[in-house]
Structure formats: C-alpha cells, structure tokens
PDB file of C-alpha atoms in Angstrom:
ATOM      1  CA  UNK A   6      14.718  11.182  12.890  1.00 28.00           C
ATOM      2  CA  UNK A   7      10.762  10.917  14.083  1.00 31.00           C
ATOM      3  CA  UNK A   8       9.669   7.471  12.533  1.00 31.00           C
ATOM      4  CA  UNK A   9       8.460   8.371   8.948  1.00 30.00           C
ATOM      5  CA  UNK A  10       9.290  11.992   9.799  1.00 28.00           C
ATOM      6  CA  UNK A  11       8.320  13.010   6.649  1.00 29.00           C
ATOM      7  CA  UNK A  12       4.547  12.367   6.385  1.00 29.00           C
ATOM      8  CA  UNK A  13       4.445  13.947  10.246  1.00 27.00           C
ATOM      9  CA  UNK A  14       1.989  16.230   9.087  1.00 28.00           C
ATOM     10  CA  UNK A  15      -0.966  13.557   8.888  1.00 35.00           C
ATOM     11  CA  UNK A  16       0.562  11.329  11.274  1.00 30.00           C
ATOM     12  CA  UNK A  17      -2.908  11.591  13.676  1.00 36.00           C
ATOM     13  CA  UNK A  18      -5.040   8.795  14.934  1.00 37.00           C
ATOM     14  CA  UNK A  19      -7.897   9.144  12.823  1.00 40.00           C
ATOM     15  CA  UNK A  20      -6.387   9.537   9.222  1.00 41.00           C
ATOM     16  CA  UNK A  21      -4.213   8.147   6.550  1.00 41.00           C
ATOM     17  CA  UNK A  22      -2.974   8.786   3.416  1.00 41.00           C
ATOM     18  CA  UNK A  23      -1.969   7.968  -0.359  1.00 43.00           C
ATOM     19  CA  UNK A  24       1.263   9.172  -1.495  1.00 41.00           C
ATOM     20  CA  UNK A  25       1.234   9.347  -5.853  1.00 40.00           C
ATOM     21  CA  UNK A  26       4.626  10.484  -6.684  1.00 40.00           C
ATOM     22  CA  UNK A  27       3.579  12.165 -10.162  1.00 40.00           C
ATOM     23  CA  UNK A  28       6.160  13.779 -12.785  1.00 41.00           C
ATOM     24  CA  UNK A  29       8.639  14.704  -9.519  1.00 41.00           C
ATOM     25  CA  UNK A  30       5.869  15.730  -7.464  1.00 46.00           C
ATOM     26  CA  UNK A  31       4.762  14.305  -4.360  1.00 59.00           C
ATOM     27  CA  UNK A  32       0.656  14.487  -3.881  1.00 67.00           C
ATOM     28  CA  UNK A  33      -0.380  13.405  -0.614  1.00 73.00           C
ATOM     29  CA  UNK A  34      -4.301  12.444  -0.335  1.00 85.00           C
ATOM     30  CA  UNK A  35      -5.945  12.572   3.292  1.00 88.00           C
ATOM     31  CA  UNK A  36      -8.592  10.400   4.620  1.00 90.00           C
ATOM     32  CA  UNK A  37     -10.089  11.055   7.859  1.00 87.00           C
ATOM     33  CA  UNK A  38     -11.879   8.012   9.272  1.00 85.00           C
ATOM     34  CA  UNK A  39     -15.179   8.458  11.193  1.00 85.00           C
ATOM     35  CA  UNK A  40     -15.374   8.272  15.392  1.00 81.00           C
ATOM     36  CA  UNK A  41     -16.062   4.827  16.170  1.00 77.00           C
ATOM     37  CA  UNK A  42     -17.857   3.720  19.260  1.00 77.00           C
ATOM     38  CA  UNK A  43     -14.656   2.254  20.952  1.00 73.00           C
ATOM     39  CA  UNK A  44     -13.242   5.711  20.589  1.00 72.00           C
ATOM     40  CA  UNK A  45     -14.968   6.909  23.672  1.00 71.00           C
ATOM     41  CA  UNK A  46     -15.170  10.517  22.263  1.00 67.00           C
ATOM     42  CA  UNK A  47     -19.241  11.079  21.969  1.00 65.00           C
ATOM     43  CA  UNK A  48     -18.587  14.668  22.375  1.00 64.00           C
ATOM     44  CA  UNK A  49     -15.829  14.991  19.934  1.00 64.00           C
ATOM     45  CA  UNK A  50     -16.591  16.566  16.639  1.00 62.00           C
ATOM     46  CA  UNK A  51     -14.508  16.282  13.649  1.00 56.00           C
ATOM     47  CA  UNK A  52     -12.687  19.925  12.145  1.00 57.00           C
ATOM     48  CA  UNK A  53     -12.114  18.231   8.284  1.00 51.00           C
ATOM     49  CA  UNK A  54      -9.366  20.331   6.542  1.00 53.00           C
ATOM     50  CA  UNK A  55      -9.632  21.424   2.984  1.00 49.00           C
ATOM     51  CA  UNK A  56      -6.164  21.721   2.460  1.00 49.00           C
ATOM     52  CA  UNK A  57      -2.977  20.930   4.589  1.00 48.00           C
ATOM     53  CA  UNK A  58       0.167  22.187   3.539  1.00 46.00           C
ATOM     54  CA  UNK A  59       3.842  21.129   4.583  1.00 44.00           C
ATOM     55  CA  UNK A  60       7.372  22.458   3.807  1.00 39.00           C
ATOM     56  CA  UNK A  61      10.204  19.972   3.891  1.00 43.00           C
ATOM     57  CA  UNK A  62      13.713  20.228   2.344  1.00 42.00           C
ATOM     58  CA  UNK A  63      12.854  23.416   0.737  1.00 41.00           C
ATOM     59  CA  UNK A  64      10.234  21.926  -1.231  1.00 48.00           C
ATOM     60  CA  UNK A  65       6.075  22.794  -0.206  1.00 47.00           C
ATOM     61  CA  UNK A  66       4.217  19.796  -1.034  1.00 48.00           C
ATOM     62  CA  UNK A  67       0.307  20.601  -0.754  1.00 53.00           C
ATOM     63  CA  UNK A  68      -2.646  17.872   0.276  1.00 57.00           C
ATOM     64  CA  UNK A  69      -4.154  17.450  -3.186  1.00 70.00           C
ATOM     65  CA  UNK A  70      -7.375  15.894  -1.807  1.00 81.00           C
ATOM     66  CA  UNK A  71      -9.025  15.481   1.531  1.00 86.00           C
ATOM     67  CA  UNK A  72     -11.644  13.034   2.197  1.00 89.00           C
ATOM     68  CA  UNK A  73     -13.793  13.914   5.391  1.00 89.00           C
ATOM     69  CA  UNK A  74     -15.573  10.778   7.077  1.00 88.00           C
ATOM     70  CA  UNK A  75     -18.669  10.623   4.998  1.00 89.00           C
ATOM     71  CA  UNK A  76     -16.498   9.607   1.787  1.00 91.00           C
ATOM     72  CA  UNK A  77     -17.548   6.598   0.589  1.00 94.00           C
ATOM     73  CA  UNK A  78     -15.002   3.660  -0.702  1.00 95.00           C
ATOM     74  CA  UNK A  79     -16.074   4.454  -4.294  1.00 95.00           C
ATOM     75  CA  UNK A  80     -15.297   8.252  -3.863  1.00 94.00           C
ATOM     76  CA  UNK A  81     -11.760   7.404  -2.734  1.00 93.00           C
ATOM     77  CA  UNK A  82     -10.842   5.076  -5.255  1.00 95.00           C
ATOM     78  CA  UNK A  83     -11.982   7.596  -8.130  1.00 92.00           C
ATOM     79  CA  UNK A  84      -9.213   9.848  -7.058  1.00 87.00           C
ATOM     80  CA  UNK A  85      -6.809   7.487  -7.999  1.00 88.00           C
ATOM     81  CA  UNK A  86      -8.232   5.179 -10.708  1.00 92.00           C
ATOM     82  CA  UNK A  87      -6.270   7.067 -13.420  1.00 89.00           C
ATOM     83  CA  UNK A  88      -2.764   6.249 -11.775  1.00 88.00           C
ATOM     84  CA  UNK A  89      -4.381   2.722 -11.568  1.00 92.00           C
ATOM     85  CA  UNK A  90      -5.098   2.811 -15.093  1.00 93.00           C
ATOM     86  CA  UNK A  91      -1.266   3.530 -16.012  1.00 91.00           C
ATOM     87  CA  UNK A  92      -0.577   0.210 -15.164  1.00 93.00           C
ATOM     88  CA  UNK A  93      -1.923  -1.316 -18.643  1.00 93.00           C
ATOM     89  CA  UNK A  94      -0.186   1.646 -20.658  1.00 91.00           C
ATOM     90  CA  UNK A  95       3.410   0.063 -19.232  1.00 91.00           C
ATOM     91  CA  UNK A  96       4.235   1.756 -15.936  1.00 91.00           C
ATOM     92  CA  UNK A  97       4.753   0.512 -12.800  1.00 91.00           C
ATOM     93  CA  UNK A  98       2.369   1.579 -10.405  1.00 91.00           C
ATOM     94  CA  UNK A  99       2.375   1.693  -6.447  1.00 91.00           C
ATOM     95  CA  UNK A 100      -0.089   2.747  -4.004  1.00 92.00           C
ATOM     96  CA  UNK A 101       0.513   2.757  -0.063  1.00 91.00           C
ATOM     97  CA  UNK A 102      -1.960   3.604   2.906  1.00 91.00           C
ATOM     98  CA  UNK A 103       0.018   5.117   5.894  1.00 90.00           C
ATOM     99  CA  UNK A 104      -1.216   5.833   9.142  1.00 87.00           C
ATOM    100  CA  UNK A 105      -1.561   5.367  12.976  1.00 84.00           C
ATOM    101  CA  UNK A 106      -2.393   2.073  14.143  1.00 81.00           C
ATOM    102  CA  UNK A 107      -6.184   1.653  13.805  1.00 82.00           C
ATOM    103  CA  UNK A 108      -6.599   4.700  11.328  1.00 86.00           C
ATOM    104  CA  UNK A 109      -8.548   2.415   8.997  1.00 88.00           C
ATOM    105  CA  UNK A 110      -5.988   1.740   6.317  1.00 90.00           C
ATOM    106  CA  UNK A 111      -6.456  -1.731   5.728  1.00 87.00           C
ATOM    107  CA  UNK A 112     -10.407  -0.646   5.639  1.00 90.00           C
ATOM    108  CA  UNK A 113      -9.056   1.586   2.790  1.00 92.00           C
ATOM    109  CA  UNK A 114      -6.998  -0.971   0.819  1.00 92.00           C
ATOM    110  CA  UNK A 115      -9.319  -4.043   1.274  1.00 89.00           C
ATOM    111  CA  UNK A 116     -12.602  -3.212   2.825  1.00 89.00           C
ATOM    112  CA  UNK A 117     -14.029  -5.182   5.294  1.00 86.00           C
ATOM    113  CA  UNK A 118     -15.213  -8.961   5.373  1.00 79.00           C
ATOM    114  CA  UNK A 119     -17.376 -10.095   3.704  1.00 80.00           C
ATOM    115  CA  UNK A 120     -16.797  -7.750   0.987  1.00 79.00           C
ATOM    116  CA  UNK A 121     -19.918  -6.001  -0.534  1.00 85.00           C
ATOM    117  CA  UNK A 122     -20.055  -3.982  -3.982  1.00 87.00           C
ATOM    118  CA  UNK A 123     -20.420  -0.486  -1.573  1.00 90.00           C
ATOM    119  CA  UNK A 124     -17.354  -1.423   0.793  1.00 91.00           C
ATOM    120  CA  UNK A 125     -14.761  -2.691  -1.269  1.00 92.00           C
ATOM    121  CA  UNK A 126     -11.365  -1.358  -1.071  1.00 92.00           C
ATOM    122  CA  UNK A 127      -8.739  -0.131  -3.417  1.00 94.00           C
ATOM    123  CA  UNK A 128      -7.652  -3.497  -4.146  1.00 92.00           C
ATOM    124  CA  UNK A 129     -10.610  -5.836  -5.360  1.00 92.00           C
ATOM    125  CA  UNK A 130     -11.891  -1.982  -7.347  1.00 95.00           C
ATOM    126  CA  UNK A 131      -8.069  -1.705  -8.899  1.00 95.00           C
ATOM    127  CA  UNK A 132      -8.928  -5.677  -9.798  1.00 94.00           C
ATOM    128  CA  UNK A 133     -12.144  -4.804 -11.115  1.00 94.00           C
ATOM    129  CA  UNK A 134     -11.009  -1.655 -12.980  1.00 95.00           C
ATOM    130  CA  UNK A 135      -8.425  -4.095 -14.435  1.00 94.00           C
ATOM    131  CA  UNK A 136     -10.344  -6.718 -16.262  1.00 94.00           C
ATOM    132  CA  UNK A 137     -13.124  -4.316 -17.400  1.00 94.00           C
ATOM    133  CA  UNK A 138     -10.432  -2.712 -19.036  1.00 94.00           C
ATOM    134  CA  UNK A 139      -8.849  -5.475 -20.735  1.00 93.00           C
ATOM    135  CA  UNK A 140     -12.232  -6.415 -22.530  1.00 91.00           C
ATOM    136  CA  UNK A 141     -12.232  -3.350 -23.654  1.00 91.00           C
ATOM    137  CA  UNK A 142      -8.951  -3.302 -25.180  1.00 92.00           C
ATOM    138  CA  UNK A 143      -9.139  -6.973 -26.282  1.00 91.00           C
ATOM    139  CA  UNK A 144     -11.405  -4.788 -29.457  1.00 90.00           C
ATOM    140  CA  UNK A 145      -8.087  -2.953 -30.123  1.00 90.00           C
ATOM    141  CA  UNK A 146      -5.861  -6.097 -30.410  1.00 93.00           C
ATOM    142  CA  UNK A 147      -4.616  -6.075 -26.937  1.00 94.00           C
ATOM    143  CA  UNK A 148      -4.239  -9.440 -24.997  1.00 94.00           C
ATOM    144  CA  UNK A 149      -3.075  -9.543 -21.548  1.00 95.00           C
ATOM    145  CA  UNK A 150      -2.148 -11.990 -18.696  1.00 95.00           C
ATOM    146  CA  UNK A 151      -1.904 -11.310 -15.011  1.00 96.00           C
ATOM    147  CA  UNK A 152      -0.094 -12.771 -12.106  1.00 96.00           C
ATOM    148  CA  UNK A 153      -0.766 -12.273  -8.621  1.00 95.00           C
ATOM    149  CA  UNK A 154       1.657 -12.798  -5.391  1.00 95.00           C
ATOM    150  CA  UNK A 155       1.025 -11.459  -2.112  1.00 95.00           C
ATOM    151  CA  UNK A 156       3.593 -10.967   0.665  1.00 94.00           C
ATOM    152  CA  UNK A 157       4.302  -9.454   3.955  1.00 92.00           C
ATOM    153  CA  UNK A 158       7.306  -8.126   5.604  1.00 92.00           C
ATOM    154  CA  UNK A 159       6.779  -8.754   8.954  1.00 88.00           C
ATOM    155  CA  UNK A 160      10.446  -7.639  11.787  1.00 87.00           C
ATOM    156  CA  UNK A 161      12.309  -7.408   8.373  1.00 89.00           C
ATOM    157  CA  UNK A 162      11.314 -10.939   7.187  1.00 91.00           C
ATOM    158  CA  UNK A 163       9.570 -11.721   4.213  1.00 93.00           C
ATOM    159  CA  UNK A 164       6.442 -14.000   4.415  1.00 92.00           C
ATOM    160  CA  UNK A 165       4.300 -15.309   1.556  1.00 94.00           C
ATOM    161  CA  UNK A 166       0.473 -14.583   2.362  1.00 93.00           C
ATOM    162  CA  UNK A 167      -0.720 -17.041  -0.257  1.00 93.00           C
ATOM    163  CA  UNK A 168       1.199 -20.094   1.906  1.00 91.00           C
ATOM    164  CA  UNK A 169       0.290 -21.591   4.906  1.00 83.00           C
ATOM    165  CA  UNK A 170       1.742 -20.690   7.845  1.00 76.00           C
ATOM    166  CA  UNK A 171       2.538 -23.821   9.015  1.00 78.00           C
ATOM    167  CA  UNK A 172       4.947 -24.047   5.709  1.00 80.00           C
ATOM    168  CA  UNK A 173       8.596 -22.533   6.604  1.00 81.00           C
ATOM    169  CA  UNK A 174      10.414 -21.280   3.485  1.00 87.00           C
ATOM    170  CA  UNK A 175      13.350 -18.690   3.376  1.00 90.00           C
ATOM    171  CA  UNK A 176      12.505 -15.502   1.105  1.00 93.00           C
ATOM    172  CA  UNK A 177      15.499 -13.657  -0.519  1.00 93.00           C
ATOM    173  CA  UNK A 178      15.487 -10.474  -2.198  1.00 92.00           C
ATOM    174  CA  UNK A 179      17.864 -10.431  -5.320  1.00 91.00           C
ATOM    175  CA  UNK A 180      18.372  -8.503  -8.316  1.00 85.00           C
ATOM    176  CA  UNK A 181      19.495 -10.696 -11.396  1.00 78.00           C
ATOM    177  CA  UNK A 182      19.382  -7.747 -13.459  1.00 73.00           C
ATOM    178  CA  UNK A 183      19.164  -3.763 -12.544  1.00 69.00           C
ATOM    179  CA  UNK A 184      15.698  -4.100 -14.135  1.00 71.00           C
ATOM    180  CA  UNK A 185      14.650  -7.456 -12.154  1.00 78.00           C
ATOM    181  CA  UNK A 186      13.792  -7.772  -8.362  1.00 87.00           C
ATOM    182  CA  UNK A 187      13.285 -11.380  -7.588  1.00 88.00           C
ATOM    183  CA  UNK A 188      12.174 -13.096  -4.431  1.00 93.00           C
ATOM    184  CA  UNK A 189      13.086 -16.353  -4.232  1.00 93.00           C
ATOM    185  CA  UNK A 190      10.422 -19.238  -3.375  1.00 92.00           C
ATOM    186  CA  UNK A 191       7.605 -16.645  -3.814  1.00 94.00           C
ATOM    187  CA  UNK A 192       4.684 -18.037  -4.917  1.00 94.00           C
ATOM    188  CA  UNK A 193       2.840 -16.600  -8.179  1.00 94.00           C
ATOM    189  CA  UNK A 194      -0.231 -17.549  -9.683  1.00 95.00           C
ATOM    190  CA  UNK A 195      -1.787 -16.804 -12.804  1.00 95.00           C
ATOM    191  CA  UNK A 196      -4.966 -15.135 -12.396  1.00 94.00           C
ATOM    192  CA  UNK A 197      -8.384 -14.229 -14.995  1.00 92.00           C
ATOM    193  CA  UNK A 198     -11.067 -13.508 -13.504  1.00 91.00           C
ATOM    194  CA  UNK A 199     -11.945 -10.808 -10.097  1.00 90.00           C
ATOM    195  CA  UNK A 200     -12.958 -13.635  -7.869  1.00 92.00           C
ATOM    196  CA  UNK A 201      -9.736 -15.484  -8.355  1.00 94.00           C
ATOM    197  CA  UNK A 202      -7.967 -12.350  -6.879  1.00 90.00           C
ATOM    198  CA  UNK A 203     -10.621 -11.987  -3.952  1.00 88.00           C
ATOM    199  CA  UNK A 204     -10.168 -15.572  -3.122  1.00 91.00           C
ATOM    200  CA  UNK A 205      -6.001 -14.862  -2.345  1.00 91.00           C
ATOM    201  CA  UNK A 206      -7.418 -11.562  -0.784  1.00 87.00           C
ATOM    202  CA  UNK A 207      -9.189 -13.500   1.587  1.00 87.00           C
ATOM    203  CA  UNK A 208      -6.189 -15.946   2.202  1.00 89.00           C
ATOM    204  CA  UNK A 209      -3.672 -13.562   2.379  1.00 88.00           C
ATOM    205  CA  UNK A 210      -5.863 -11.854   5.106  1.00 84.00           C
ATOM    206  CA  UNK A 211      -6.350 -15.145   7.149  1.00 85.00           C
ATOM    207  CA  UNK A 212      -2.204 -15.317   6.962  1.00 86.00           C
ATOM    208  CA  UNK A 213      -1.273 -11.984   8.084  1.00 79.00           C
ATOM    209  CA  UNK A 214       0.302 -11.431  11.242  1.00 68.00           C
ATOM    210  CA  UNK A 215      -1.796  -8.919  13.432  1.00 57.00           C
ATOM    211  CA  UNK A 216      -1.820  -8.661  17.365  1.00 49.00           C
ATOM    212  CA  UNK A 217      -4.182  -6.916  19.771  1.00 43.00           C
ATOM    213  CA  UNK A 218      -3.273  -2.998  20.601  1.00 46.00           C
ATOM    214  CA  UNK A 219      -5.059  -0.700  22.976  1.00 47.00           C
ATOM    215  CA  UNK A 220      -5.574   1.363  19.889  1.00 42.00           C
ATOM    216  CA  UNK A 221      -6.824  -1.554  17.689  1.00 43.00           C
ATOM    217  CA  UNK A 222      -8.327  -5.113  18.923  1.00 45.00           C
ATOM    218  CA  UNK A 223      -6.908  -6.565  15.329  1.00 44.00           C
ATOM    219  CA  UNK A 224      -3.869  -4.637  14.587  1.00 50.00           C
ATOM    220  CA  UNK A 225      -1.677  -5.234  11.604  1.00 60.00           C
ATOM    221  CA  UNK A 226       1.826  -5.790  12.291  1.00 75.00           C
ATOM    222  CA  UNK A 227       3.264  -6.077   8.916  1.00 85.00           C
ATOM    223  CA  UNK A 228       3.539  -4.320   5.595  1.00 91.00           C
ATOM    224  CA  UNK A 229       1.192  -6.251   3.335  1.00 92.00           C
ATOM    225  CA  UNK A 230       2.177  -6.273  -0.440  1.00 95.00           C
ATOM    226  CA  UNK A 231      -0.319  -7.065  -3.178  1.00 95.00           C
ATOM    227  CA  UNK A 232       1.601  -7.363  -6.696  1.00 96.00           C
ATOM    228  CA  UNK A 233      -0.286  -8.034  -9.936  1.00 95.00           C
ATOM    229  CA  UNK A 234       1.997  -8.442 -12.760  1.00 95.00           C
ATOM    230  CA  UNK A 235       1.093  -7.155 -16.152  1.00 96.00           C
ATOM    231  CA  UNK A 236       1.723  -8.590 -19.438  1.00 96.00           C
ATOM    232  CA  UNK A 237       0.353  -7.038 -22.681  1.00 95.00           C
ATOM    233  CA  UNK A 238       0.623  -8.239 -26.030  1.00 95.00           C
ATOM    234  CA  UNK A 239      -0.186  -6.596 -29.205  1.00 93.00           C
ATOM    235  CA  UNK A 240       0.728  -6.208 -32.842  1.00 90.00           C
ATOM    236  CA  UNK A 241       1.922  -2.601 -31.922  1.00 86.00           C
ATOM    237  CA  UNK A 242       4.091  -4.188 -29.519  1.00 89.00           C
ATOM    238  CA  UNK A 243       4.505  -5.133 -25.545  1.00 93.00           C
ATOM    239  CA  UNK A 244       4.436  -4.342 -22.055  1.00 92.00           C
ATOM    240  CA  UNK A 245       5.284  -5.318 -19.207  1.00 93.00           C
ATOM    241  CA  UNK A 246       4.680  -3.839 -15.614  1.00 94.00           C
ATOM    242  CA  UNK A 247       3.613  -3.887 -11.884  1.00 94.00           C
ATOM    243  CA  UNK A 248       0.840  -2.680  -9.762  1.00 95.00           C
ATOM    244  CA  UNK A 249       1.384  -2.873  -6.463  1.00 95.00           C
ATOM    245  CA  UNK A 250      -0.750  -2.464  -3.566  1.00 95.00           C
ATOM    246  CA  UNK A 251       0.701  -1.826  -0.160  1.00 94.00           C
ATOM    247  CA  UNK A 252      -1.046  -1.701   3.160  1.00 92.00           C
ATOM    248  CA  UNK A 253       1.883  -0.302   5.478  1.00 91.00           C
ATOM    249  CA  UNK A 254       1.827  -1.399   9.065  1.00 86.00           C
ATOM    250  CA  UNK A 255       0.678   1.165  11.311  1.00 80.00           C
ATOM    251  CA  UNK A 256       3.264   3.685  13.205  1.00 72.00           C
ATOM    252  CA  UNK A 257       2.389   4.012  16.834  1.00 62.00           C
ATOM    253  CA  UNK A 258       3.885   4.937  20.025  1.00 62.00           C
ATOM    254  CA  UNK A 259       4.110   2.413  22.664  1.00 59.00           C
ATOM    255  CA  UNK A 260       2.350   5.006  25.390  1.00 57.00           C
ATOM    256  CA  UNK A 261      -0.454   4.819  23.510  1.00 54.00           C
ATOM    257  CA  UNK A 262      -0.514   1.165  21.624  1.00 49.00           C
ATOM    258  CA  UNK A 263       0.578  -0.007  24.976  1.00 53.00           C
ATOM    259  CA  UNK A 264       2.237  -2.575  23.211  1.00 51.00           C
ATOM    260  CA  UNK A 265       5.303  -2.567  25.595  1.00 53.00           C
ATOM    261  CA  UNK A 266       5.381  -6.633  25.171  1.00 53.00           C
ATOM    262  CA  UNK A 267       6.065  -6.111  21.896  1.00 66.00           C
ATOM    263  CA  UNK A 268       8.310  -3.572  21.799  1.00 77.00           C
ATOM    264  CA  UNK A 269      10.874  -5.253  18.947  1.00 76.00           C
ATOM    265  CA  UNK A 270       8.027  -5.701  16.832  1.00 79.00           C
ATOM    266  CA  UNK A 271       7.774  -2.263  17.552  1.00 80.00           C
ATOM    267  CA  UNK A 272      11.073  -0.665  16.557  1.00 83.00           C
ATOM    268  CA  UNK A 273      11.276  -2.681  13.642  1.00 84.00           C
ATOM    269  CA  UNK A 274       7.753  -0.914  12.586  1.00 85.00           C
ATOM    270  CA  UNK A 275       9.107   2.206  13.002  1.00 86.00           C
ATOM    271  CA  UNK A 276      12.554   1.970  11.791  1.00 89.00           C
ATOM    272  CA  UNK A 277      10.971   0.582   8.619  1.00 90.00           C
ATOM    273  CA  UNK A 278       8.982   3.532   8.289  1.00 90.00           C
ATOM    274  CA  UNK A 279      11.391   6.080   8.713  1.00 91.00           C
ATOM    275  CA  UNK A 280      13.408   4.046   6.137  1.00 93.00           C
ATOM    276  CA  UNK A 281      11.033   4.399   3.768  1.00 92.00           C
ATOM    277  CA  UNK A 282      10.195   8.566   4.472  1.00 91.00           C
ATOM    278  CA  UNK A 283      14.262   8.308   3.608  1.00 93.00           C
ATOM    279  CA  UNK A 284      13.206   6.886   0.313  1.00 92.00           C
ATOM    280  CA  UNK A 285      10.525   9.472  -0.634  1.00 88.00           C
ATOM    281  CA  UNK A 286      12.951  12.031   0.578  1.00 89.00           C
ATOM    282  CA  UNK A 287      15.609  11.172  -1.589  1.00 91.00           C
ATOM    283  CA  UNK A 288      13.088  10.822  -4.462  1.00 86.00           C
ATOM    284  CA  UNK A 289      11.686  14.039  -3.991  1.00 82.00           C
ATOM    285  CA  UNK A 290      15.078  16.249  -3.891  1.00 86.00           C
ATOM    286  CA  UNK A 291      16.395  13.966  -6.436  1.00 86.00           C
ATOM    287  CA  UNK A 292      19.077  12.637  -4.938  1.00 91.00           C
ATOM    288  CA  UNK A 293      21.607  10.767  -6.843  1.00 92.00           C
ATOM    289  CA  UNK A 294      21.698   8.157  -4.034  1.00 94.00           C
ATOM    290  CA  UNK A 295      18.812   6.844  -2.680  1.00 93.00           C
ATOM    291  CA  UNK A 296      18.947   4.108   0.367  1.00 95.00           C
ATOM    292  CA  UNK A 297      16.582   1.371  -0.737  1.00 93.00           C
ATOM    293  CA  UNK A 298      18.817  -1.214   0.981  1.00 92.00           C
ATOM    294  CA  UNK A 299      18.199   0.458   4.145  1.00 93.00           C
ATOM    295  CA  UNK A 300      14.792  -1.727   4.370  1.00 93.00           C
ATOM    296  CA  UNK A 301      13.005  -4.894   3.063  1.00 93.00           C
ATOM    297  CA  UNK A 302      10.273  -3.146   1.854  1.00 93.00           C
ATOM    298  CA  UNK A 303      12.282  -0.216  -0.316  1.00 93.00           C
ATOM    299  CA  UNK A 304      14.723  -3.058  -1.582  1.00 93.00           C
ATOM    300  CA  UNK A 305      11.513  -5.235  -2.322  1.00 93.00           C
ATOM    301  CA  UNK A 306       9.761  -1.824  -3.995  1.00 91.00           C
ATOM    302  CA  UNK A 307      12.488  -0.015  -5.752  1.00 89.00           C
ATOM    303  CA  UNK A 308      11.704  -0.594  -9.033  1.00 87.00           C
ATOM    304  CA  UNK A 309       8.278   0.608  -8.222  1.00 86.00           C
ATOM    305  CA  UNK A 310       9.301   3.761  -6.816  1.00 86.00           C
ATOM    306  CA  UNK A 311      11.834   5.487  -8.614  1.00 80.00           C
ATOM    307  CA  UNK A 312      12.339   6.485 -12.683  1.00 77.00           C
ATOM    308  CA  UNK A 313       9.691   6.194 -14.480  1.00 78.00           C
ATOM    309  CA  UNK A 314       7.026   4.994 -11.795  1.00 86.00           C
ATOM    310  CA  UNK A 315       3.746   6.187 -10.457  1.00 86.00           C
ATOM    311  CA  UNK A 316       3.184   6.053  -6.482  1.00 83.00           C
TER     312      UNK A 316
END
C-alpha cells in the first residue's frame, strides 16, 4: 500500500485536509495553499476544484469543502467550529491536518509566529471558542475545568513537548481500563485562560523535531498532538471529554524532499501515515477489528477515533 493510500486523492504538494468522521461518514476538507516565492512557479496558476470524489472500498466519499488559496484562517475555522463545540457536549473530538511536506499543515493548525488575530490557526481559535463558550454556559449552571498536554510522536517514540528537550523521560501508552488511555510521565497543566494555552503552544513549537528538506526549510518531522481534557459539572450531570488537535508529520517522497540522509526517519513517517489510513479504512467499513495498535499515534488516539467520537 502506498503511504496513506486512503487519502491519496488529496496528496498534492500544495494541499492538505481535515477529515471529520461524523455519523459514520468520512468528510474531507481540502485547503489549497497559495504559491510561495520559494516554489519558483511564477507562471503557474492554481486551478481550484469545487468538489472532488474518490471511491474507496466500495464507498464513495465527497470533499465537502474546498478552500481556495485566498481563504483566510477565520473562514477555514468557521467550517469546523461546530465540531469543536461538540467537545463541550461530552464528545471526544479530533481534528487532523494531513498533507505533503510544505503543504501548510502547521500554518493551518497553529498559525505563524508571532500570532495575530487574523492569522491564528485552528488550535488557538478552538481554545478561544472553548473559553468564550464556558463564560456563556456558566450562567446556565455549568462549571468547566481544562487540562492541557502537548506530545509529539517521532520515529514511533513519544516525546513531551512541554518538557525541555534535555530532559530524558520514557513515555509508554497504557490502558488501565477500556475507556482510558494513559501516557506515563506526561506533563499535564491546568489552564484557565487563552493566554496560558498560547504560551504552551509557543513552548511546544520550540521543542518540536524539525529538519530542512528541499520542500520545506523547517519541515516538521513528527506528529504533534495537542489535547485539552474537558470536565464539566452541573446539577444536570457531569461530562468528561477530550479535544485533540493533530498536526501530522508531512508525507513525502525521498526523491522530492531530498532527505536521503534521513531515510530511517522518512520510513517511520510513511509507515505511520499508512497505518493511520488503515484505521480510517477499517472505521469507514465498520470492521469488527480496527488496527489501532499498529502505530503509536493510533494507539494513543483510539478513544478519540471510534465509537461516539467526532473526528
């Protein structure tokens, strides 16, 4: 199987997408990034597509939304804001950004540094939405607490992005119960303001594994997994959920990225993405067995992908 074959039809150098899995359906959002001076493609024009269809395993899935290069960060977030809001209703919510190296995944998920109101990505916008909604829900008798963590998976090894790189701790994924996934030695921080979360994003960005390739001078070499655990209390009952926002490592071909000196790393990247594709195929086909344990990423996120989750 080609790496992440399930998503091959959006596997182009200038696009990435988010895949909400709602009510058993796979929805694909495609964002086409603008051409950059480094692309050396002054005479190349974008041909935007209003809809894309792909048949896979006997099922047909449509691209629900295509964002052309002129689309702002705000417009992109508007289309997924209702899914984000579901986390306050008790659903485990996950959003992935997937695409080739240099396609703009990190820009979409986080935004450029320094962050500004108009360039903020999905993670800071989602956090803003969470805290704004909590203020409104407080009047209805709800009290919420938030706990944040930030991990990366690099070469099938888990690293804590909220801990200095020089600190060496082993992290293992454990399942004490069927409904819980625990990562040993993970750093959790209670957060009460948007500013606190933005500070964590800045720390994580500094600690994340990156490298220079032909396609991107600062290519992310790991899966970045931001998780916000949400606990709500009221007289009507309690809820516990997790909002997970994932900036996947960029898929790549060695002949294009010219990262031959990082061959082991590239193999781990493509294998991990292929395993993620296998999980989505199994979920789409409603298979009785879903191969979550084939990679650290899917093993970590298994409670956020299946069942009553929204991804």
